[in-house]
Amino acid sequence: MIRFSIRASRLACLTLALGFTTSLAGVALPTTATAQSAAGDPDWPGKGDIFVGTCYQPVDRSPEQIRQDIAIMKAAGFTMVRMGDLSWDSFEPEEGRFTFEWFDDVIAQMHAAGIKVVVDIPGQPAPIWMHKSYPGVDLVNQDGVRLNAASRYWDNISDPDYRRLAKRLAEKMMQRYAHNPAVIALGYDNEIGNGHMSYSEADRLRFVEWLKARYGSIEALNKAWATQRWSRRINTWDQVDLPYNRGPGPNERYLDLHRYWSDDTVGALKDLESVRKQYASNLPVASNFWPTAWTKGFNYLRAWQDISTYGAQGFYPGDPMGASFEVMMNRAGHQTPVWFNEFTAGGGGYYGTPGRSRMWAYFGLLNYSQTFLAWTFNSHIGGEEQALFGLVDHDGRPSWKVDEFGQIAREFKTLKTMGFPRYRDPEVAVHFSFDTMWLTSPPPGPNTMPEYFKGNYTDQVKEGFKPLYQDNIDTAVIDIGHDAIDKYKLVVLSSAYLMDKPMREAVRAYVKQGGTVIMTGYSDKVDVTGKWYETPLPGDLTDVFGLRTNEFYRSQTPLEVRFGASTLTGTDPYYEVLEPSTAKTLATFENTPRKSPAITVNAFGKGQAIYLATAPQSALMGPLIRSLYDQLGIERGPVTPDGVTAREVDGRILYVNTSDKPVAVPFSGAKQSALSGKSYSGTIDLPGYGVELLQ
């Protein structure tokens, strides 16, 4: 999902070549969305199942090499592989001619070795023969230039011929492998979301049909797009153009452009899901999605229940807090654990670091993960990923990384009897909106919105997530306009710039029924179309928060906030002037001209709505959130120093040192290691990347 440096670097050149930008009906309380549940399917992976293995590309290997590779996997104790992705033309070398026998043989060998297989339906990239036979599958950039399929994912997946042929491939593969004893799950379209927008006339017409379904009339479209500005009124549907992804253009059209391509992407996934329900309903789905890809992306948090059984991702972590945020966003509202369909081992120009993969695997266990598939098994010798280093070197010899993943497999075989993978529901939720992410990252051009909304939306949401991460508290990352929030003790809305009707009604009902919400500045400024409200702010929630706020300023000096007996110093100069009505002031700005309220709380129904009158920043949100723990019955996790994360699981505490430096971790009493049997009293010295499970 949100990928970090390794994966980002290997795609930067594709973005530049394409010339695409690198930016990235409601009910009162949404019913919890439900996907295919492992709880209702006892044969699907669930509690007590942990899988360690690798991604494998047999198309790169000879029959003898495949036999040798599988022997290495078996000796290491691997229990799962993911295969099939990126290989459409190996299954269908020319239109209508299918060759599955080679894959049958590899699966049979995996089964004989006791290794389960995730069959990935390779809808991307499309084969060259398709591009040559069906030109609608080619991308057209916003300058009107048709692009050869020069790189992966340069496919127009909205093209009807692409969709028809992708669905046919899925039918053939699912019919063949649905009841194969080695096959444990399916995946759809590797890294979907990392495609590109297209600008052909056919794409424009499909966009127009989407607008007709959304708005119904030209009049409604003109109102939504504020076309009276700059003499841009549209008189007929024929006058509608596709907005420019890399600019220029107004926010409202840019937002609808992303929504359209999101719906199109979800539609492609639903096509495959319909095939699964027909031919392979016995298998769950764990797909390697990339919804936050800057090239296109899609609104995963409002579609997860229709397209997945397990939240799954390629896990290439940067900072630990960001990695945890990413995993929890992939988990979304699932009741099932997360699968790392690709898991950090080596990488492009990176051979690996001893102990690092093992540390991240334990980190994953803390964050609800169940499956760890190294990317990749064989170091790549050619193509776009040559000099990408896997578990086995270019000459076929196992590297030390095979031993490390073998160690992970052995240790996790024990841990799955000790409460892993984790299933405990988080008690706190942080809201994330793809609409707000897109809207606050407009393309270059004449646009004053970025002059108001400064900073990166995703980073601002993480500022509300950060204190909870530091306190080792499980925190869901969801879209509150889609998933029910009544089960959470606290809901945090950081910079919720766009709030549609489902979101606003969810907040209203949740607080009225006894919930606690924290909302920050920049929130609820624009309606569902992306235009500012013409009513008091925050839009339609002034009574819930007991205030209104129109004025805003940026301080010339760091904001100082008097909160209880402490004076807190902010890190962002933006602040709003609150006008409380029924809200009570909890904290004030000490160095602003009017010393206006910085934090207010309003009793609404049985609950409380708290407003922080500045941009989300952990220096202020941390003390505020922590002040609510006792009141709301939120239990803080194990206390750890910086760099160490931990959770208590079935009476044991798992500590993970995410840094490469040794760290001393204090605790009360005497404890014994469940991994090594070693005894500790009062403190444990974790080496760099060290882990320990104490009981």
mmCIF file of C-alpha atoms in Angstrom, residues 518-521 547 559-563 568 574-578 580 584-592 595-601 610-615 620 624:
data_model
loop_
_atom_site.group_PDB
_atom_site.id
_atom_site.type_symbol
_atom_site.label_atom_id
_atom_site.label_comp_id
_atom_site.label_asym_id
_atom_site.label_seq_id
_atom_site.Cartn_x
_atom_site.Cartn_y
_atom_site.Cartn_z
ATOM 1 C CA ILE A 518 -11.163 14.617 18.503
ATOM 2 C CA MET A 519 -11.173 16.776 15.382
ATOM 3 C CA THR A 520 -8.443 19.210 14.369
ATOM 4 C CA GLY A 521 -8.138 22.399 12.402
ATOM 5 C CA LEU A 547 -18.617 26.313 18.125
ATOM 6 C CA LEU A 559 2.383 28.266 19.065
ATOM 7 C CA GLU A 560 2.252 27.943 22.831
ATOM 8 C CA VAL A 561 -0.742 26.215 24.371
ATOM 9 C CA ARG A 562 -1.637 26.242 28.046
ATOM 10 C CA PHE A 563 -3.089 22.802 28.772
ATOM 11 C CA LEU A 568 2.948 22.947 25.174
ATOM 12 C CA TYR A 574 -1.605 27.409 11.568
ATOM 13 C CA TYR A 575 -4.373 28.141 14.020
ATOM 14 C CA GLU A 576 -8.085 28.898 13.917
ATOM 15 C CA VAL A 577 -9.989 31.399 16.040
ATOM 16 C CA LEU A 578 -12.786 29.479 17.726
ATOM 17 C CA PRO A 580 -17.538 28.718 21.330
ATOM 18 C CA LYS A 584 -16.031 24.709 27.037
ATOM 19 C CA THR A 585 -12.415 25.790 26.746
ATOM 20 C CA LEU A 586 -9.831 23.203 27.810
ATOM 21 C CA ALA A 587 -6.725 25.058 26.642
ATOM 22 C CA THR A 588 -5.784 28.447 25.216
ATOM 23 C CA PHE A 589 -3.155 29.835 22.887
ATOM 24 C CA GLU A 590 -0.773 31.804 25.058
ATOM 25 C CA ASN A 591 1.083 33.818 22.408
ATOM 26 C CA THR A 592 -1.579 34.707 19.842
ATOM 27 C CA LYS A 595 -5.267 34.184 23.282
ATOM 28 C CA SER A 596 -8.251 32.350 21.849
ATOM 29 C CA PRO A 597 -9.261 28.764 22.718
ATOM 30 C CA ALA A 598 -6.827 26.111 21.496
ATOM 31 C CA ILE A 599 -8.821 23.073 22.639
ATOM 32 C CA THR A 600 -12.543 22.929 23.371
ATOM 33 C CA VAL A 601 -14.894 20.170 24.454
ATOM 34 C CA ILE A 610 -13.236 17.854 21.179
ATOM 35 C CA TYR A 611 -11.775 20.416 18.769
ATOM 36 C CA LEU A 612 -8.065 21.204 18.454
ATOM 37 C CA ALA A 613 -7.860 24.613 16.777
ATOM 38 C CA THR A 614 -4.643 24.021 14.862
ATOM 39 C CA ALA A 615 -3.089 21.629 12.399
ATOM 40 C CA LEU A 620 -0.245 18.922 21.080
ATOM 41 C CA LEU A 624 -4.635 15.663 24.687
#
